[in-house]
Backbone as numpy.savetxt, mean C-alpha at the origin, in Angstrom:
# Nx Ny Nz CAx CAy CAz Cx Cy Cz
-22.95 -7.89 15.42 -21.68 -7.68 14.73 -21.96 -7.27 13.29
-21.35 -6.18 12.88 -21.51 -5.67 11.53 -20.67 -6.50 10.57
-21.26 -6.83 9.43 -20.55 -7.63 8.44 -19.47 -6.78 7.77
-18.26 -7.29 7.76 -17.17 -6.56 7.11 -17.03 -6.99 5.65
-17.66 -8.12 5.29 -17.58 -8.62 3.92 -19.01 -8.83 3.42
-19.39 -8.07 2.43 -20.71 -8.19 1.83 -20.71 -9.34 0.84
-21.78 -10.10 0.83 -21.87 -11.27 -0.05 -22.35 -10.86 -1.43
-21.42 -10.36 -2.24 -21.73 -9.96 -3.61 -21.68 -11.20 -4.51
-22.08 -11.04 -5.76 -22.07 -12.17 -6.69 -20.65 -12.68 -6.91
-19.69 -11.78 -7.06 -18.30 -12.24 -7.28 -17.73 -12.92 -6.04
-18.13 -12.45 -4.84 -17.68 -13.11 -3.60 -18.27 -14.51 -3.54
-19.57 -14.65 -3.86 -20.21 -15.98 -3.85 -19.48 -16.92 -4.79
-19.17 -16.41 -5.97 -18.48 -17.22 -6.97 -17.09 -17.63 -6.48
-16.37 -16.68 -5.92 -15.02 -16.96 -5.42 -15.06 -17.96 -4.27
-16.06 -17.83 -3.39 -16.17 -18.72 -2.23 -16.29 -20.18 -2.67
-17.05 -20.44 -3.73 -17.18 -21.83 -4.20 -15.83 -22.39 -4.62
-15.00 -21.56 -5.25 -13.67 -22.03 -5.66 -12.73 -22.14 -4.46
-12.79 -21.19 -3.54 -11.94 -21.25 -2.34 -12.27 -22.50 -1.53
-13.56 -22.84 -1.45 -13.97 -24.05 -0.71 -13.40 -25.33 -1.31
-13.07 -25.28 -2.61 -12.54 -26.49 -3.27 -11.02 -26.63 -3.15
-10.34 -25.62 -2.63 -8.88 -25.65 -2.51 -8.48 -26.44 -1.27
-7.45 -27.26 -1.41 -6.90 -28.01 -0.29 -6.45 -27.05 0.81
-6.73 -27.40 2.07 -6.46 -26.51 3.20 -4.98 -26.13 3.31
-4.06 -27.09 3.07 -2.62 -26.78 3.14 -2.21 -25.79 2.06
-2.75 -25.99 0.85 -2.42 -25.07 -0.26 -3.00 -23.69 0.02
-4.22 -23.66 0.56 -4.85 -22.38 0.88 -4.05 -21.65 1.96
-3.55 -22.39 2.93 -2.76 -21.80 4.01 -1.49 -21.13 3.45
-0.80 -21.82 2.55 0.41 -21.25 1.94 0.08 -20.04 1.06
-1.04 -20.13 0.36 -1.49 -19.03 -0.50 -1.78 -17.78 0.35
-2.50 -17.95 1.45 -2.83 -16.82 2.32 -1.59 -16.24 2.98
-0.66 -17.11 3.35 0.59 -16.66 3.97 1.34 -15.73 3.01
1.40 -16.10 1.74 2.09 -15.29 0.73 1.36 -13.96 0.53
0.03 -14.01 0.47 -0.75 -12.78 0.29 -0.50 -11.84 1.47
-0.48 -12.38 2.67 -0.26 -11.56 3.87 1.14 -10.94 3.88
2.13 -11.65 3.32 3.49 -11.12 3.26 3.58 -9.91 2.34
2.77 -9.88 1.28 2.88 -8.84 0.26 1.77 -7.79 0.33
0.81 -7.97 1.23 -0.37 -7.10 1.25 -0.03 -5.64 1.49
1.01 -5.36 2.24 1.37 -3.97 2.57 2.10 -3.26 1.43
2.51 -3.97 0.41 3.26 -3.36 -0.69 2.32 -2.90 -1.79
2.20 -1.60 -1.92 1.31 -1.02 -2.94 1.92 -1.19 -4.32
1.08 -1.55 -5.27 1.52 -1.62 -6.65 2.41 -2.80 -6.98
2.61 -3.70 -6.04 3.45 -4.86 -6.31 2.57 -6.10 -6.34
2.76 -6.92 -7.34 1.97 -8.14 -7.48 2.38 -9.15 -6.41
1.40 -9.90 -5.93 1.68 -10.92 -4.93 2.46 -12.07 -5.54
2.08 -12.44 -6.75 2.74 -13.54 -7.46 3.20 -13.05 -8.83
4.35 -13.56 -9.27 4.82 -13.24 -10.61 3.96 -14.00 -11.63
4.11 -13.66 -12.89 3.35 -14.33 -13.95 3.65 -15.83 -13.95
4.92 -16.17 -13.79 5.33 -17.58 -13.77 4.73 -18.32 -12.58
4.73 -17.67 -11.41 4.15 -18.28 -10.21 2.65 -18.47 -10.36
1.98 -17.52 -11.01 0.54 -17.66 -11.23 0.24 -18.84 -12.14
1.08 -19.06 -13.15 0.89 -20.20 -14.04 1.04 -21.51 -13.26
2.03 -21.57 -12.37 2.22 -22.77 -11.53 1.03 -22.96 -10.59
0.52 -21.85 -10.05 -0.65 -21.91 -9.17 -1.88 -22.44 -9.90
-2.05 -22.01 -11.15 -3.19 -22.51 -11.94 -3.15 -24.03 -12.01
-1.98 -24.58 -12.26 -1.83 -26.03 -12.34 -2.03 -26.68 -10.97
-1.37 -26.14 -9.95 -1.44 -26.71 -8.60 -2.86 -26.69 -8.02
-3.61 -25.63 -8.33 -4.96 -25.49 -7.77 -6.05 -25.92 -8.74
-5.65 -26.33 -9.94 -6.59 -26.75 -11.00 -7.63 -25.66 -11.29
-7.13 -24.44 -11.47 -8.00 -23.30 -11.76 -7.52 -22.63 -13.05
-8.46 -22.09 -13.83 -8.04 -21.33 -15.01 -7.58 -19.94 -14.57
-7.02 -19.20 -15.51 -6.42 -17.89 -15.18 -7.44 -16.92 -14.57
-8.63 -16.85 -15.15 -9.67 -15.92 -14.68 -10.12 -16.31 -13.27
-10.29 -17.60 -13.04 -10.75 -18.07 -11.73 -9.67 -17.84 -10.67
-8.42 -18.11 -11.01 -7.33 -17.87 -10.07 -7.27 -16.39 -9.71
-7.42 -15.53 -10.69 -7.41 -14.09 -10.44 -8.54 -13.72 -9.47
-9.72 -14.29 -9.68 -10.86 -14.03 -8.80 -10.57 -14.50 -7.37
-9.99 -15.67 -7.24 -9.65 -16.22 -5.92 -8.61 -15.34 -5.21
-7.57 -14.94 -5.93 -6.52 -14.10 -5.34 -7.06 -12.73 -4.93
-7.86 -12.13 -5.80 -8.44 -10.82 -5.49 -9.38 -10.90 -4.29
-10.17 -11.96 -4.23 -11.13 -12.11 -3.13 -10.40 -12.37 -1.81
-9.40 -13.25 -1.84 -8.63 -13.53 -0.61 -7.94 -12.26 -0.14
-7.37 -11.49 -1.06 -6.72 -10.22 -0.70 -7.74 -9.24 -0.13
-8.91 -9.17 -0.75 -9.96 -8.27 -0.27 -10.39 -8.64 1.15
-10.58 -9.93 1.40 -10.99 -10.40 2.73 -9.94 -9.99 3.76
-8.67 -10.19 3.44 -7.60 -9.86 4.38 -7.44 -8.34 4.54
-7.66 -7.58 3.47 -7.63 -6.12 3.58 -8.74 -5.63 4.51
-9.92 -6.24 4.40 -11.02 -5.86 5.28 -10.69 -6.21 6.73
-10.04 -7.35 6.93 -9.62 -7.74 8.28 -8.65 -6.72 8.85
-7.72 -6.24 8.01 -6.77 -5.21 8.45 -7.51 -3.93 8.78
-8.37 -3.50 7.87 -9.07 -2.22 8.04 -9.91 -2.20 9.32
-10.56 -3.32 9.60 -11.45 -3.39 10.77 -10.75 -3.96 12.01
-9.48 -4.32 11.90 -8.71 -4.92 13.00 -9.51 -6.04 13.68
-9.95 -6.95 12.86 -10.82 -8.04 13.31 -10.03 -9.11 14.04
-10.61 -9.68 15.06 -10.01 -10.81 15.78 -10.20 -12.08 14.93
-9.29 -13.06 15.05 -9.40 -14.28 14.24 -10.74 -15.00 14.38
-11.27 -15.10 15.59 -12.55 -15.79 15.79 -13.69 -15.06 15.08
-13.65 -13.74 15.13 -14.67 -12.94 14.46 -14.55 -13.08 12.94
-13.31 -13.12 12.43 -13.09 -13.31 11.00 -13.67 -14.64 10.56
-13.44 -15.67 11.37 -13.97 -17.01 11.03 -15.49 -16.96 10.94
-16.15 -16.33 11.90 -17.61 -16.22 11.88 -18.08 -15.47 10.64
-17.41 -14.38 10.32 -17.79 -13.59 9.15 -17.67 -14.41 7.87
-16.62 -15.20 7.78 -16.40 -16.01 6.58 -17.41 -17.15 6.48
-17.76 -17.74 7.60 -18.79 -18.79 7.59 -20.14 -18.20 7.18
-20.37 -16.93 7.52 -21.62 -16.26 7.15 -21.74 -16.06 5.63
-20.60 -16.01 4.93 -20.65 -15.89 3.46 -20.43 -17.25 2.79
-20.69 -18.31 3.54 -20.71 -19.70 3.03 -19.35 -20.34 2.81
-18.30 -19.80 3.43 -17.01 -20.49 3.40 -17.14 -21.68 4.35
-16.58 -22.82 4.00 -16.69 -23.99 4.89 -15.97 -23.70 6.19
-16.38 -24.34 7.29 -15.69 -24.11 8.57 -14.19 -24.38 8.49
-13.79 -25.40 7.73 -12.36 -25.71 7.61 -11.61 -24.58 6.89
-12.17 -24.07 5.80 -11.51 -23.00 5.06 -11.52 -21.70 5.87
-12.61 -21.45 6.58 -12.68 -20.26 7.43 -11.63 -20.34 8.54
-11.40 -21.55 9.04 -10.38 -21.77 10.08 -8.99 -21.49 9.52
-8.74 -21.88 8.27 -7.44 -21.62 7.63 -7.21 -20.10 7.54
-8.24 -19.35 7.14 -8.15 -17.89 7.10 -7.85 -17.34 8.50
-8.60 -17.84 9.49 -8.44 -17.35 10.86 -7.03 -17.63 11.39
-6.50 -18.82 11.11 -5.14 -19.17 11.57 -4.08 -18.30 10.88
-4.24 -18.11 9.57 -3.28 -17.27 8.84 -3.34 -15.84 9.37
-4.56 -15.37 9.65 -4.74 -14.02 10.17 -4.15 -13.90 11.57
-4.36 -14.92 12.41 -3.81 -14.89 13.77 -2.28 -14.86 13.74
-1.69 -15.58 12.78 -0.23 -15.66 12.71 0.40 -14.37 12.17
-0.19 -13.77 11.14 0.46 -12.63 10.48 -0.30 -11.31 10.60
-1.54 -11.36 11.01 -2.37 -10.15 11.06 -1.85 -9.03 11.93
-1.52 -9.33 13.21 -1.07 -8.23 14.08 0.17 -7.50 13.55
1.12 -8.24 13.01 2.32 -7.62 12.45 1.98 -6.77 11.23
1.06 -7.27 10.39 0.64 -6.52 9.21 -0.08 -5.24 9.59
-0.96 -5.32 10.59 -1.67 -4.12 11.06 -0.67 -3.09 11.57
0.32 -3.52 12.34 1.35 -2.59 12.85 2.15 -1.97 11.70
2.52 -2.80 10.73 3.30 -2.31 9.59 2.52 -1.26 8.81
1.23 -1.52 8.59 0.41 -0.56 7.86 0.10 0.68 8.69
-0.03 0.51 9.99 -0.31 1.64 10.87 0.88 2.61 10.88
2.08 2.07 10.82 3.29 2.90 10.86 3.70 3.41 9.49
3.00 2.98 8.48 3.33 3.37 7.11 2.79 4.76 6.82
3.54 5.51 6.11 3.12 6.84 5.69 2.19 6.71 4.48
1.25 7.63 4.35 0.36 7.61 3.19 1.11 7.98 1.92
2.11 8.80 2.06 2.90 9.21 0.90 3.90 8.11 0.58
4.11 7.84 -0.68 5.04 6.76 -1.03 6.50 7.09 -0.77
6.81 8.37 -0.61 8.20 8.77 -0.39 8.28 9.68 0.84
9.43 9.62 1.52 9.66 10.50 2.65 10.92 11.33 2.38
10.94 12.52 2.95 12.07 13.43 2.76 13.20 13.00 3.68
14.35 12.71 3.10 15.50 12.25 3.87 16.59 13.32 4.00
16.69 14.19 2.98 17.80 15.12 2.95 17.40 16.35 2.14
17.89 17.52 2.57 17.63 18.77 1.85 18.96 19.49 1.62
19.17 19.91 0.40 20.34 20.72 0.06 19.85 21.94 -0.72
20.67 22.96 -0.81 20.25 24.16 -1.54 21.44 24.85 -2.16
21.12 25.71 -3.12 22.15 26.46 -3.84 21.50 27.75 -4.34
22.24 28.84 -4.30 21.75 30.12 -4.80 22.38 30.41 -6.15
21.57 30.91 -7.07 22.05 31.29 -8.39 21.70 32.76 -8.61
22.57 33.46 -9.31 22.30 34.86 -9.63 22.64 35.10 -11.09
21.61 35.40 -11.88 21.81 35.69 -13.30 22.06 37.19 -13.42
23.21 37.57 -13.96 23.62 38.97 -14.02 23.31 39.61 -15.38
23.21 38.82 -16.45 22.95 39.38 -17.77 22.35 38.30 -18.66
21.70 38.74 -19.72 21.20 37.81 -20.73 21.42 38.44 -22.09
21.15 37.73 -23.14 21.40 38.28 -24.48 20.54 39.50 -24.76
19.37 39.60 -24.13 18.47 40.72 -24.36 18.70 41.88 -23.41
19.33 41.66 -22.25 19.55 42.71 -21.26 20.98 42.64 -20.75
21.65 43.77 -20.80 23.03 43.81 -20.35 23.11 43.77 -18.83
22.24 44.54 -18.17 22.25 44.54 -16.70 20.98 43.87 -16.21
21.17 42.78 -15.52 20.05 42.00 -15.03 20.45 41.41 -13.69
19.57 41.45 -12.75 19.87 40.85 -11.45 18.68 39.95 -11.11
18.85 38.65 -11.41 17.74 37.71 -11.26 18.17 36.56 -10.35
17.95 36.68 -9.02 18.35 35.61 -8.11 17.34 34.45 -8.13
17.86 33.26 -7.90 16.98 32.09 -7.76 17.64 31.11 -6.80
16.79 30.29 -6.20 17.29 29.27 -5.27 16.91 27.91 -5.85
17.81 26.96 -5.73 17.55 25.60 -6.16 17.61 24.71 -4.93
16.49 24.06 -4.64 16.44 23.11 -3.53 16.67 21.71 -4.07
17.50 20.96 -3.38 17.73 19.56 -3.73 17.07 18.73 -2.63
16.03 17.97 -2.99 15.30 17.15 -2.03 15.65 15.68 -2.25
16.15 15.04 -1.22 16.44 13.61 -1.28 15.23 12.84 -0.77
14.50 12.18 -1.67 13.29 11.45 -1.31 13.57 9.96 -1.28
13.13 9.31 -0.20 13.35 7.87 -0.04 12.04 7.15 -0.26
12.03 6.21 -1.20 10.84 5.41 -1.49 10.70 4.34 -0.42
9.51 4.25 0.19 9.30 3.32 1.31 9.40 1.86 0.90
8.91 1.52 -0.28 8.89 0.11 -0.68 10.24 -0.38 -1.17
10.90 0.42 -2.00 12.16 -0.05 -2.59 13.39 0.44 -1.84
13.21 1.35 -0.88 14.31 1.90 -0.08 15.34 2.64 -0.94
14.98 3.03 -2.15 15.90 3.79 -3.00 15.69 5.28 -2.76
16.76 6.04 -2.98 16.67 7.48 -2.79 16.72 8.17 -4.15
15.82 9.13 -4.32 15.73 9.88 -5.56 15.99 11.34 -5.24
16.73 12.01 -6.10 17.00 13.44 -5.90 16.06 14.24 -6.81
15.38 15.22 -6.21 14.48 16.10 -6.95 15.00 17.52 -6.78
15.14 18.24 -7.90 15.61 19.62 -7.87 14.44 20.53 -8.19
14.26 21.58 -7.35 13.18 22.55 -7.54 13.79 23.94 -7.52
13.51 24.72 -8.58 14.05 26.08 -8.66 12.95 27.07 -8.31
13.29 28.06 -7.46 12.35 29.08 -7.02 12.91 30.47 -7.31
12.02 31.36 -7.73 12.39 32.78 -7.75 12.24 33.27 -6.31
12.62 34.52 -6.06 12.51 35.07 -4.71 11.05 35.00 -4.22
10.10 35.43 -5.05 8.69 35.44 -4.66 8.15 34.03 -4.47
8.52 33.11 -5.35 8.06 31.71 -5.24 8.58 31.08 -3.95
9.84 31.37 -3.61 10.41 30.82 -2.38 9.71 31.41 -1.16
9.38 32.69 -1.21 8.65 33.32 -0.11 7.26 32.70 0.05
6.56 32.48 -1.05 5.24 31.84 -1.00 5.34 30.42 -0.43
6.36 29.69 -0.87 6.57 28.32 -0.38 6.85 28.33 1.12
7.69 29.26 1.55 8.01 29.39 2.97 6.75 29.68 3.79
5.91 30.59 3.30 4.67 30.92 4.02 3.74 29.71 4.13
3.68 28.91 3.08 2.85 27.69 3.12 3.41 26.70 4.13
4.73 26.56 4.16 5.35 25.67 5.15 5.08 26.14 6.57
5.11 27.46 6.77 4.79 28.03 8.09 3.36 27.69 8.49
2.43 27.75 7.52 1.04 27.42 7.79 0.90 25.94 8.17
1.59 25.07 7.43 1.57 23.63 7.73 2.15 23.39 9.13
3.26 24.05 9.43 3.89 23.91 10.75 2.94 24.34 11.85
2.24 25.45 11.65 1.27 25.91 12.64 0.16 24.91 12.88
-0.33 24.28 11.80 -1.39 23.28 11.94 -0.87 22.04 12.66
0.37 21.63 12.34 0.95 20.47 13.03 1.12 20.78 14.53
1.58 21.99 14.82 1.78 22.38 16.21 0.46 22.37 16.98
-0.63 22.75 16.32 -1.93 22.78 17.00 -2.45 21.36 17.29
-1.95 20.37 16.56 -2.38 18.98 16.79 -1.62 18.30 17.92
-0.46 18.84 18.28 0.34 18.19 19.32 0.23 18.89 20.65
C-alpha cells in the first residue's frame, strides 16, 4: 500500500498534538472540518471559534493552526485517494497517530467521506457556472470626429452563478463584429472537442 501521507517534520509535530486531544473533541473537530472541506476559500472556523478552540484544546494559536491544517490535509488526501476507513486508520498509525486517534479519523471519514467525495466529484473546477445569456445590438452612426460612421457592436449579458454562495452575477461583454466572429469560432472549436469526447 502506497503511503498517502508522508511523515514530514510538521506532520510529526502535529501528530504529537493531535494525540493529546480528547477523542470526543477530536471527533467534533473532524466533523466540522469535513463539513467545510469542499468550500474553497472559506475558513473552517471563525476567528472567535478558533479562540474558543484554543482554550478548549489547551493549544496556542500557532499550534491550533498546525493541528487544523494537518487534519484538513489528511482528510484532503483521503478524498483525493478515495481511501477506505480501515486503510486510512493504518496510514495514520504508520505516522505515529495513536490507535484511538486513528480510529476517530476513520470513523469521521466513514460517516462523512463518501458524501464529501460525491460532492467534490460533482463540483465544477470553475467557481462560477453560466446560468443565463442575453444580448443586445448597438449601432454607432456618428461621432464628433466623423459625421458618417457605421460601427456595429454586440453586448452579451452573461448571468454567472457562484457555486459556493449561490449568488448570480451579471457580466457584460462588448464585441465588435470581428471579435464576435473570433469568439464564435473558438466556441465552435470547443464544441467540436466536447463532441469528440462523447
